[in-house]
């Protein structure tokens, strides 16, 4: 199930030519389910794939999707990254490829995987699995090397056409490379005049779009003649025959020339900004890059200058560097001997962000935090990789992974959270609050996946470490999480007892613990038949949530409150609770909460007499359970009973054939359609 029907980023600049290539690619995609665009860096593979996907969008009922992989360094996170992009926030313990394959099996979709050369083995394995499972899937891949699969069709992206200096005729103004130069030059210098010298420049740059754009950006401060002279001087420095494709050397030389033409402080900021793997904003750039050599005020000015020179891209959502530009900056940063302190500073920035998120989560900015952390995930991963790869920084990495617990559990990234926490805990055994927090955080994500035995082990370790340290933060948190397994497994007496013990320990402090305890007390009371007590707990959570302005826990009170209202026989109230939960859970990407809410809405709808609609909603819920937490769904008596009760009621009301038809329709809906269907009241 997916929330959207595509995610293609808007094109920030004009697209020049490539009509023949696009026609050939449209034909290849029609003939083959896997097409790989290859070519040298800077030749325009990503831009061409993006335009191709845009042109084919109408042909794919389930959308076209763009998955950017250049910043991903951990192959184990490939499936998770694709899932998150498609809006499939898998919270189960199943292999991510299996979840994706099941999700894609009945869909017609085009997915672009951009920049795969550093993940070739993982990409090839996942592509083969998905294409085998999903006949309606088409994959377009950009990579400097092929995936190596049998059905893969290769398309080599060549540089833009440009005449040789001795062949420049009167039609040179229509040559694609010249047109590109002119458009980019006029963007920075509106009075720019096109001359045959421009064609000579484009030829010197081998028609490489990135090289041409870098040269054209100099038109703000240089004439065409000056650009020609500087390029000639620069290329004369080359000696010998470059290894591999000469165009690699052309691009590197052009980037080096652009680097030399930057002011010294611009070059320094370029190098320092290379530590960012994805999007960054002015605050991040200033915090990470400023020191006695670059003041915050200077960074504001210098960043604008780098945008003007096409070194940094300015997008609506922030700044970023193209991979090739970033790689050059990273090499320069290493030559300056500043690589280590800048990467540590980058990590410290995201550790501080995680600490602020941890402290602020149970407040009014939860949806804002969700959007922010999702967009900064590439840099969070980079910060974790840096920390765990250096013995002296591992404790800080464990702190970062632990502080992000509400990101992992509450925002649909349980699998990734467990991977980072497990990695950190395998490297760090130093007694301290970081270890205690990481242990209870690991216990929570593990229990959420339905791995109760391992989760309980983590929590026991957390309680032991916290007790030894006298850690008054970790003790109540670990204690609060111990109620998760018995509540989900139907051991209601144990869950109620544990919740009472934690509430007595916490009192009015640690409101974040209170939310967790009350949610699982609500589950235990509802399952044990204490419906009045359960509704009292719903009201308690509502009051606590309203006091802090938060919506995540409140939406769980609504999700489970719907089940309580079902038990009380107030089906209209149950539907209202379920819909309220669905609205919030969809904004937070909380797949588990959505699965629970869809199930309760299906029951409420069936019990008011609309069994066909109830069956459709049950199909929606079942599909959501498959991607959200199938282990929990299969092991929790309450969830199993709710599904069986709804199915039995609907089958009895409309018959097997009508049930199967309606159930199947619900299961095939994307989440956008499912949300519209669920939130529409038939009487409206």
XYZ file of C-alpha atoms in Angstrom:
684
model
C 0.000 0.000 0.000
C 1.391 3.417 -0.826
C 0.318 6.877 0.185
C 1.119 8.503 -3.134
C 1.138 7.520 -6.765
C 4.633 8.793 -7.462
C 7.363 11.027 -6.138
C 9.194 12.423 -9.178
C 11.102 15.556 -8.135
C 10.354 18.730 -10.061
C 12.920 19.688 -12.688
C 14.643 22.855 -11.489
C 16.163 23.764 -14.870
C 15.182 23.304 -18.498
C 15.711 19.969 -20.232
C 17.662 20.225 -23.485
C 17.242 17.892 -26.477
C 17.633 14.090 -25.960
C 14.508 13.442 -28.066
C 16.132 10.575 -29.945
C 17.420 9.038 -26.715
C 14.011 9.344 -25.091
C 12.345 7.643 -28.046
C 14.851 4.782 -27.890
C 14.402 4.433 -24.140
C 10.606 4.389 -24.392
C 10.948 1.525 -26.842
C 13.404 -0.340 -24.591
C 11.174 0.010 -21.535
C 8.313 -1.356 -23.601
C 10.408 -4.369 -24.606
C 12.273 -5.098 -21.378
C 11.396 -4.866 -17.699
C 14.934 -3.814 -16.710
C 16.745 -1.015 -18.527
C 20.092 0.315 -17.297
C 21.400 3.714 -18.374
C 25.197 3.729 -18.341
C 27.725 6.401 -19.159
C 30.473 8.541 -17.683
C 29.902 10.830 -14.740
C 28.301 14.139 -15.652
C 26.770 12.872 -18.891
C 23.201 13.290 -17.661
C 22.037 9.753 -16.815
C 19.934 10.788 -13.830
C 18.323 13.713 -15.603
C 17.483 11.596 -18.634
C 15.988 8.825 -16.461
C 13.904 11.393 -14.597
C 12.522 12.857 -17.829
C 11.821 9.350 -19.167
C 9.877 8.461 -16.018
C 7.892 11.681 -16.265
C 6.911 10.964 -19.871
C 5.815 7.407 -18.999
C 3.874 8.324 -15.862
C 0.416 7.932 -17.364
C 1.121 4.344 -18.387
C 1.552 3.086 -14.800
C -1.557 2.933 -12.648
C 0.452 2.626 -9.433
C 2.808 5.448 -10.231
C 6.396 6.171 -11.178
C 8.943 6.424 -8.383
C 12.458 7.842 -8.120
C 14.783 6.196 -5.566
C 18.020 8.126 -5.050
C 20.812 5.786 -3.912
C 24.035 7.783 -4.196
C 24.188 8.529 -0.473
C 23.342 4.971 0.629
C 26.479 3.113 1.710
C 25.000 0.116 3.561
C 23.746 -2.580 1.141
C 21.588 -4.085 3.902
C 19.452 -0.928 3.831
C 18.651 -1.069 0.111
C 15.292 -2.792 0.546
C 14.401 -0.482 3.434
C 15.280 2.578 1.347
C 13.132 1.467 -1.570
C 10.290 0.624 0.817
C 10.389 4.027 2.504
C 10.415 5.805 -0.847
C 7.383 3.870 -2.034
C 5.571 4.515 1.243
C 5.840 0.947 2.523
C 7.047 1.494 6.126
C 7.655 -2.161 6.975
C 7.705 -2.722 10.733
C 7.904 -6.505 10.643
C 10.880 -8.826 11.085
C 10.494 -10.248 7.576
C 13.240 -9.815 4.947
C 12.657 -6.440 3.252
C 12.876 -7.951 -0.230
C 10.081 -10.355 0.649
C 7.836 -7.532 1.867
C 8.549 -5.464 -1.238
C 7.952 -8.394 -3.570
C 4.611 -9.110 -1.941
C 3.617 -5.455 -2.098
C 4.552 -5.071 -5.777
C 3.147 -8.415 -6.944
C -0.185 -7.125 -8.224
C 0.848 -3.600 -9.177
C 1.789 -1.823 -12.371
C 4.641 0.490 -11.517
C 7.837 2.062 -12.887
C 10.709 2.605 -10.440
C 13.961 4.445 -11.167
C 16.982 3.441 -9.082
C 19.440 6.289 -9.446
C 23.216 5.821 -8.996
C 23.692 2.129 -8.276
C 27.328 1.471 -9.138
C 28.459 1.255 -5.486
C 25.639 -1.183 -4.617
C 25.715 -3.404 -7.696
C 25.491 -6.800 -5.982
C 22.646 -5.743 -3.677
C 20.783 -3.981 -6.489
C 21.115 -6.978 -8.796
C 19.826 -9.371 -6.134
C 16.860 -7.183 -5.194
C 15.996 -6.384 -8.818
C 15.954 -10.061 -9.751
C 13.696 -10.875 -6.799
C 11.235 -8.051 -7.458
C 11.000 -8.630 -11.197
C 10.327 -12.309 -10.623
C 7.526 -11.560 -8.158
C 5.916 -8.572 -9.890
C 5.107 -8.935 -13.617
C 3.746 -5.376 -13.739
C 7.009 -3.845 -12.519
C 9.490 -1.983 -14.724
C 12.907 -0.913 -13.412
C 15.043 1.837 -14.909
C 18.529 1.962 -13.386
C 21.316 4.518 -13.714
C 24.792 3.168 -13.072
C 28.312 3.412 -14.400
C 28.333 -0.407 -14.591
C 25.621 -2.910 -15.482
C 23.735 -5.055 -12.983
C 24.559 -8.199 -14.938
C 21.080 -9.745 -15.096
C 19.940 -11.765 -18.097
C 16.936 -9.613 -19.067
C 18.796 -6.338 -18.542
C 18.969 -4.023 -21.562
C 21.777 -1.499 -21.617
C 21.532 2.032 -22.959
C 24.711 4.085 -23.133
C 24.072 7.793 -22.592
C 26.374 9.739 -24.876
C 27.423 13.372 -24.465
C 25.424 16.066 -26.249
C 26.136 16.562 -29.952
C 28.520 19.397 -30.761
C 30.425 20.273 -33.950
C 34.205 20.145 -34.146
C 35.893 23.586 -34.408
C 36.579 23.127 -38.134
C 32.989 22.085 -38.803
C 31.099 24.894 -37.116
C 28.488 26.086 -39.585
C 25.618 28.551 -39.441
C 23.388 25.987 -37.705
C 25.663 25.738 -34.670
C 23.099 27.652 -32.599
C 20.739 24.661 -32.696
C 23.314 22.114 -31.542
C 22.161 20.633 -28.185
C 25.400 21.348 -26.340
C 25.411 24.957 -27.526
C 21.755 25.390 -26.610
C 22.488 24.086 -23.115
C 25.411 26.485 -22.674
C 23.327 29.427 -23.885
C 20.381 28.648 -21.584
C 22.575 28.291 -18.512
C 24.626 31.365 -19.400
C 21.532 33.539 -19.817
C 20.291 32.344 -16.429
C 23.259 34.123 -14.787
C 23.907 36.822 -17.423
C 20.694 37.831 -19.283
C 22.653 39.908 -21.814
C 24.709 36.910 -22.965
C 25.271 36.769 -26.748
C 25.864 33.477 -28.526
C 28.968 33.229 -30.753
C 30.761 30.369 -32.560
C 33.300 30.378 -29.720
C 30.656 28.764 -27.539
C 30.545 25.774 -29.887
C 34.324 25.462 -29.593
C 34.047 25.504 -25.790
C 31.408 22.774 -25.863
C 33.598 20.670 -28.130
C 36.552 21.141 -25.794
C 34.303 19.874 -22.981
C 33.323 16.764 -24.987
C 29.649 17.752 -24.877
C 29.382 16.689 -21.225
C 26.356 18.479 -19.750
C 27.813 18.951 -16.265
C 31.067 20.350 -17.629
C 29.136 22.696 -19.926
C 26.960 23.938 -17.067
C 30.017 24.633 -14.920
C 31.606 26.628 -17.720
C 28.414 28.527 -18.535
C 28.047 29.543 -14.891
C 31.293 31.533 -15.247
C 29.524 33.845 -17.695
C 28.481 35.941 -14.710
C 32.082 37.163 -14.247
C 33.938 36.143 -17.441
C 33.535 36.702 -21.150
C 33.332 33.825 -23.610
C 36.884 34.657 -24.724
C 38.158 34.530 -21.153
C 36.445 31.177 -20.599
C 38.042 29.883 -23.800
C 41.513 31.062 -22.759
C 41.262 29.672 -19.229
C 40.048 26.296 -20.452
C 42.838 26.131 -23.024
C 45.426 26.819 -20.340
C 43.925 24.244 -18.058
C 43.785 21.453 -20.647
C 47.335 22.114 -21.788
C 48.475 20.971 -18.347
C 47.340 17.440 -19.125
C 50.117 15.065 -20.082
C 50.046 11.485 -21.195
C 46.999 9.408 -22.011
C 44.338 9.228 -19.279
C 43.245 5.824 -18.120
C 39.781 4.670 -19.205
C 37.327 6.953 -20.970
C 39.025 10.319 -21.764
C 35.772 12.044 -20.876
C 36.359 11.135 -17.225
C 39.489 13.253 -17.436
C 37.619 16.036 -19.232
C 35.022 16.267 -16.489
C 37.578 16.097 -13.703
C 39.659 18.762 -15.409
C 36.630 21.023 -15.794
C 35.669 20.589 -12.161
C 39.276 21.327 -11.209
C 39.198 24.461 -13.368
C 35.977 25.585 -11.677
C 37.637 24.899 -8.353
C 40.652 27.057 -9.225
C 38.411 29.930 -10.294
C 36.630 29.947 -6.960
C 37.848 32.301 -4.268
C 39.933 30.570 -1.556
C 37.111 30.686 0.982
C 34.642 29.398 -1.622
C 36.957 26.439 -2.213
C 37.179 25.828 1.508
C 33.392 25.849 1.929
C 33.027 23.560 -1.103
C 35.342 21.047 0.559
C 33.594 21.272 3.909
C 30.102 20.953 2.450
C 31.137 17.636 0.890
C 30.509 15.935 4.248
C 26.754 16.262 3.670
C 25.334 13.183 1.980
C 21.970 14.668 1.065
C 20.002 17.846 1.611
C 21.269 20.487 4.012
C 20.047 23.903 5.069
C 21.845 27.104 6.032
C 21.773 26.230 9.725
C 23.448 22.864 9.094
C 26.043 24.402 6.766
C 26.866 27.111 9.280
C 27.008 24.818 12.312
C 29.216 22.206 10.642
C 31.450 24.413 8.501
C 31.983 27.620 10.483
C 35.147 28.265 12.512
C 37.796 30.964 12.765
C 38.537 30.543 9.046
C 34.892 30.815 7.937
C 32.512 32.940 9.971
C 28.754 32.246 9.921
C 28.143 35.511 8.061
C 30.709 34.554 5.437
C 29.113 31.142 4.936
C 25.783 32.762 4.031
C 27.520 34.822 1.339
C 29.798 32.021 0.136
C 26.963 29.521 -0.160
C 25.114 31.932 -2.417
C 28.267 32.287 -4.518
C 28.627 28.515 -4.889
C 25.015 28.304 -6.051
C 25.749 30.986 -8.654
C 28.722 28.940 -9.883
C 26.619 25.737 -10.157
C 28.730 24.024 -7.480
C 25.768 23.782 -5.101
C 22.164 23.244 -6.179
C 19.419 25.310 -4.542
C 16.203 23.299 -4.308
C 12.878 24.249 -2.707
C 13.587 21.928 0.214
C 17.254 22.910 0.741
C 20.733 22.690 -0.769
C 22.635 19.736 -2.183
C 25.689 18.840 -4.276
C 25.811 16.558 -7.270
C 27.763 13.388 -6.554
C 30.712 14.237 -8.810
C 31.044 17.711 -7.323
C 30.803 16.330 -3.796
C 33.444 13.672 -4.517
C 35.868 16.346 -5.712
C 35.227 18.396 -2.598
C 35.784 15.354 -0.389
C 39.149 14.705 -2.009
C 40.151 18.308 -1.452
C 38.985 18.134 2.165
C 41.240 15.121 2.709
C 44.167 16.948 1.105
C 43.590 19.847 3.492
C 43.760 17.419 6.409
C 40.311 18.497 7.577
C 38.392 15.350 6.729
C 38.278 13.900 10.226
C 37.279 17.042 12.169
C 34.597 17.966 9.613
C 33.080 14.479 9.636
C 33.104 14.516 13.412
C 31.453 17.931 13.346
C 28.875 16.607 10.886
C 28.160 13.702 13.248
C 27.927 16.065 16.208
C 25.383 18.208 14.365
C 23.102 15.232 13.791
C 23.689 13.958 17.317
C 22.522 17.335 18.589
C 19.536 17.138 16.233
C 18.719 13.683 17.614
C 18.985 14.939 21.193
C 16.586 17.797 20.463
C 14.218 15.382 18.737
C 14.362 12.978 21.689
C 13.536 15.748 24.147
C 10.851 17.316 21.955
C 9.072 14.260 20.551
C 6.084 14.183 22.898
C 5.088 17.709 21.936
C 3.250 19.677 19.248
C 5.880 19.250 16.497
C 5.633 15.526 15.837
C 4.545 15.767 12.190
C 7.181 18.445 11.589
C 9.819 16.162 13.105
C 8.642 13.287 10.913
C 9.136 15.338 7.748
C 12.492 16.687 8.892
C 14.029 13.370 9.896
C 12.833 11.597 6.761
C 14.524 14.235 4.590
C 17.762 14.051 6.635
C 17.967 10.260 6.737
C 20.967 10.023 4.320
C 23.040 12.217 6.627
C 21.864 10.408 9.741
C 23.075 7.176 8.173
C 26.378 8.823 7.247
C 26.812 10.040 10.827
C 26.120 6.547 12.191
C 28.529 4.935 9.707
C 31.248 7.424 10.669
C 30.772 6.739 14.362
C 30.653 2.962 14.215
C 33.670 2.732 11.894
C 35.949 4.568 14.379
C 36.620 3.006 17.801
C 36.843 6.360 19.531
C 33.470 7.503 18.214
C 31.362 4.386 18.754
C 29.817 5.553 22.009
C 28.599 8.738 20.316
C 27.149 6.576 17.526
C 25.312 4.452 20.075
C 23.980 7.637 21.660
C 22.770 8.822 18.234
C 21.033 5.513 17.465
C 19.393 5.423 20.890
C 18.215 9.040 20.816
C 16.395 8.303 17.578
C 14.204 5.650 19.215
C 10.987 7.570 18.531
C 12.024 7.893 14.895
C 12.524 4.149 14.631
C 9.360 3.067 16.484
C 6.902 5.894 15.927
C 7.761 6.894 12.359
C 7.752 3.523 10.612
C 11.506 2.735 10.550
C 11.675 -0.168 12.996
C 13.797 -2.400 10.756
C 16.434 0.254 10.184
C 16.476 1.221 13.841
C 17.123 -2.358 14.872
C 19.987 -2.654 12.394
C 21.749 0.457 13.745
C 21.103 -0.383 17.399
C 22.263 -3.980 16.981
C 25.397 -2.778 15.232
C 26.173 -0.280 17.963
C 25.491 -2.709 20.785
C 27.810 -5.262 19.186
C 30.613 -2.681 19.309
C 30.050 -0.901 22.622
C 29.935 -2.423 26.102
C 31.006 0.677 28.032
C 28.678 1.158 30.997
C 26.885 4.459 30.772
C 23.562 6.127 30.002
C 24.170 5.682 26.273
C 24.326 1.908 26.698
C 21.272 1.783 28.958
C 19.204 3.866 26.542
C 20.315 1.867 23.508
C 19.376 -1.376 25.253
C 15.810 -0.371 26.075
C 15.477 1.228 22.641
C 16.658 -2.019 21.066
C 14.193 -3.936 23.189
C 11.347 -1.738 21.989
C 12.110 -2.020 18.261
C 12.647 -5.770 18.599
C 9.352 -6.293 20.417
C 7.577 -4.169 17.831
C 8.767 -6.609 15.176
C 7.216 -9.452 17.171
C 10.564 -10.898 18.299
C 9.459 -11.189 21.924
C 12.240 -13.416 23.246
C 15.097 -11.262 21.961
C 13.270 -8.093 22.918
C 12.815 -9.257 26.498
C 16.524 -10.114 26.702
C 17.418 -6.585 25.674
C 15.072 -5.097 28.264
C 16.485 -7.294 31.031
C 19.974 -6.085 30.094
C 18.716 -2.499 30.078
C 17.198 -2.840 33.549
C 20.392 -4.439 34.874
C 22.649 -1.715 33.460
C 20.299 1.054 34.565
C 20.108 -0.389 38.070
C 23.901 -0.660 38.317
C 24.265 2.934 37.147
C 21.387 4.284 39.171
C 20.102 5.676 35.870
C 16.805 7.297 36.793
C 15.930 7.895 33.145
C 16.594 4.414 31.775
C 14.902 2.529 34.633
C 11.369 3.837 34.025
C 11.783 3.715 30.250
C 12.933 0.099 30.259
C 10.221 -0.737 32.754
C 7.594 0.899 30.572
C 8.642 -1.142 27.545
C 8.463 -4.429 29.487
C 4.671 -4.199 29.231
C 4.790 -4.358 25.417
C 5.287 -8.113 25.015
C 2.661 -9.313 27.518
C 0.128 -6.781 26.222
C 0.602 -7.821 22.588
C 0.750 -11.521 23.478
C -2.487 -11.380 25.469
C -0.928 -11.881 28.925
C -3.164 -9.173 30.259
C -2.676 -9.745 33.985
C 1.111 -9.490 33.593
C 0.791 -6.373 31.451
C -1.570 -4.687 33.951
C 0.759 -5.521 36.840
C 3.836 -4.171 35.049
C 2.018 -0.997 34.050
C 0.955 -0.409 37.639
C 4.503 -0.893 38.896
C 5.915 1.595 36.401
C 3.213 4.177 37.132
C 4.006 3.908 40.836
C 7.708 4.413 40.054
C 7.258 7.293 37.636
C 4.502 9.271 39.334
C 4.006 12.486 37.381
C 7.560 12.536 35.992
C 8.805 11.159 32.675
C 5.664 11.913 30.719
C 7.173 10.084 27.729
C 7.090 6.879 29.817
C 3.516 7.618 30.824
C 2.380 7.580 27.214
C 3.910 4.141 26.592
C 2.574 2.668 29.838
C -0.953 3.965 29.340
C -1.108 2.706 25.738
C -0.223 -0.826 26.804
C -2.441 -0.662 29.866
C -5.246 0.270 27.459
C -4.483 -2.810 25.330
C -4.403 -5.100 28.366
C -7.632 -3.750 29.817
C -9.461 -3.961 26.505
C -8.319 -7.542 25.932
C -9.246 -8.635 29.434
C -12.778 -7.278 29.066
C -12.354 -4.331 31.439
C -13.992 -1.968 28.961
C -14.856 0.753 31.468
C -11.262 0.756 32.696
C -10.061 0.830 29.102
C -12.175 3.900 28.296
C -10.857 5.582 31.434
C -7.344 4.980 30.074
C -8.352 6.411 26.681
C -9.465 9.592 28.442
C -6.226 9.677 30.441
C -4.158 9.498 27.251
C -6.296 12.169 25.605
C -5.792 14.513 28.562
C -2.041 13.847 28.665
C -1.720 14.317 24.899
C -3.686 17.551 24.921
C -1.521 18.853 27.761
C 1.641 18.284 25.708
C 0.186 18.998 22.270
C 1.195 15.623 20.863
C -0.775 13.421 18.450
C 1.083 10.103 18.134
C 0.015 8.568 21.465
C -3.437 10.151 21.193
C -3.932 8.442 17.842
C -3.072 5.092 19.453
C -5.653 5.808 22.139
C -8.111 6.390 19.303
C -7.008 3.238 17.465
C -7.479 1.005 20.501
C -10.397 3.074 21.759
C -12.219 2.056 18.608
C -11.879 -1.555 19.714
C -13.197 -0.694 23.164
C -16.246 1.008 21.648
C -16.845 -2.111 19.587
C -16.975 -4.111 22.804
C -19.384 -1.593 24.295
C -21.611 -1.903 21.226
C -21.278 1.740 20.114
C -20.312 1.104 16.497
C -20.687 4.717 15.368
C -18.291 5.851 18.105
C -15.890 3.032 17.157
C -15.844 4.200 13.536
C -15.241 7.803 14.618
C -12.312 6.754 16.831
C -10.818 4.648 14.026
C -11.080 7.437 11.464
C -9.457 9.917 13.857
C -6.543 7.508 14.312
C -6.204 6.911 10.565
C -5.897 10.641 9.848
C -2.926 11.022 12.187
C -1.255 7.683 11.484
C -1.181 8.419 7.746
C 0.595 11.739 8.466
C 3.252 9.967 10.548
C 3.828 6.946 8.298
C 2.819 4.662 11.187
C 1.993 1.424 9.394
C 1.260 -0.574 12.542
C -1.196 2.036 13.825
C -2.898 2.137 10.444
C -3.279 -1.641 10.390
C -4.964 -1.643 13.805
C -7.233 1.260 12.863
C -8.298 -0.216 9.531
C -9.182 -3.486 11.283
C -11.366 -1.785 13.870
C -13.034 0.367 11.219
C -13.813 -2.784 9.224
C -15.478 -4.346 12.274
C -17.480 -1.206 13.080
C -18.670 -0.940 9.487
C -19.646 -4.601 9.281
C -21.551 -4.458 12.569
C -23.715 -1.512 11.475
C -24.911 -3.666 8.578
C -22.632 -2.780 5.664
C -20.885 -6.135 5.302
C -19.598 -5.497 1.765
C -17.900 -2.275 2.822
C -16.654 -4.051 5.945
C -15.101 -6.774 3.783
C -13.392 -4.164 1.612
C -11.967 -2.441 4.686
C -10.806 -5.807 6.014
C -8.953 -6.343 2.731
C -7.291 -2.944 3.218
C -6.386 -3.853 6.802
C -4.970 -7.239 5.806
C -2.740 -5.684 3.154
C -1.554 -3.113 5.689
C -0.770 -5.827 8.248
C 1.404 -7.633 5.704
C 3.703 -4.632 5.323
C 3.432 -3.316 8.873
C 3.871 -6.156 11.295
C 2.749 -9.582 10.222
C 4.527 -11.258 13.147
C 2.591 -9.171 15.664
C -0.645 -9.781 13.778
C -0.097 -13.542 13.821
C 0.956 -13.781 17.479
C -1.447 -11.360 19.168
C -4.687 -13.114 20.145
C -6.607 -9.845 20.045
C -5.602 -8.986 16.494
C -6.166 -12.518 15.243
C -9.592 -12.642 16.911
C -10.613 -9.260 15.481
C -9.757 -10.376 11.940
C -11.566 -13.707 12.306
C -14.608 -12.046 13.857
C -14.896 -9.525 11.026
C -14.388 -12.118 8.315
C -16.926 -14.508 9.824
C -19.558 -11.771 10.198
C -19.098 -10.515 6.629
C -19.119 -13.963 5.039
C -22.297 -14.868 6.894
C -23.955 -11.641 5.780
C -23.086 -11.575 2.056
C -21.789 -15.062 1.182
C -18.330 -16.276 0.242
C -18.277 -14.979 -3.336
C -19.288 -11.411 -2.505
C -16.908 -11.391 0.462
C -13.935 -12.543 -1.619
C -14.644 -9.939 -4.291
C -14.917 -7.048 -1.824
C -11.966 -8.281 0.243
C -9.810 -8.541 -2.892
C -10.713 -5.018 -3.998
C -9.600 -3.648 -0.643
C -6.332 -5.521 -0.743
C -5.449 -4.114 -4.161
C -5.965 -0.458 -3.218
C -2.975 1.801 -2.840
C -2.963 3.679 0.457
C -4.147 6.886 -1.198
C -7.261 5.096 -2.390
C -7.563 3.193 0.894
C -7.456 6.410 2.914
C -10.052 8.071 0.718
C -12.273 5.006 1.010
C -11.871 4.658 4.777
C -12.294 8.332 5.632
C -15.375 8.805 3.464
C -18.533 8.345 5.493
C -21.213 6.697 3.313
C -23.882 8.950 4.823
C -21.978 12.161 4.021
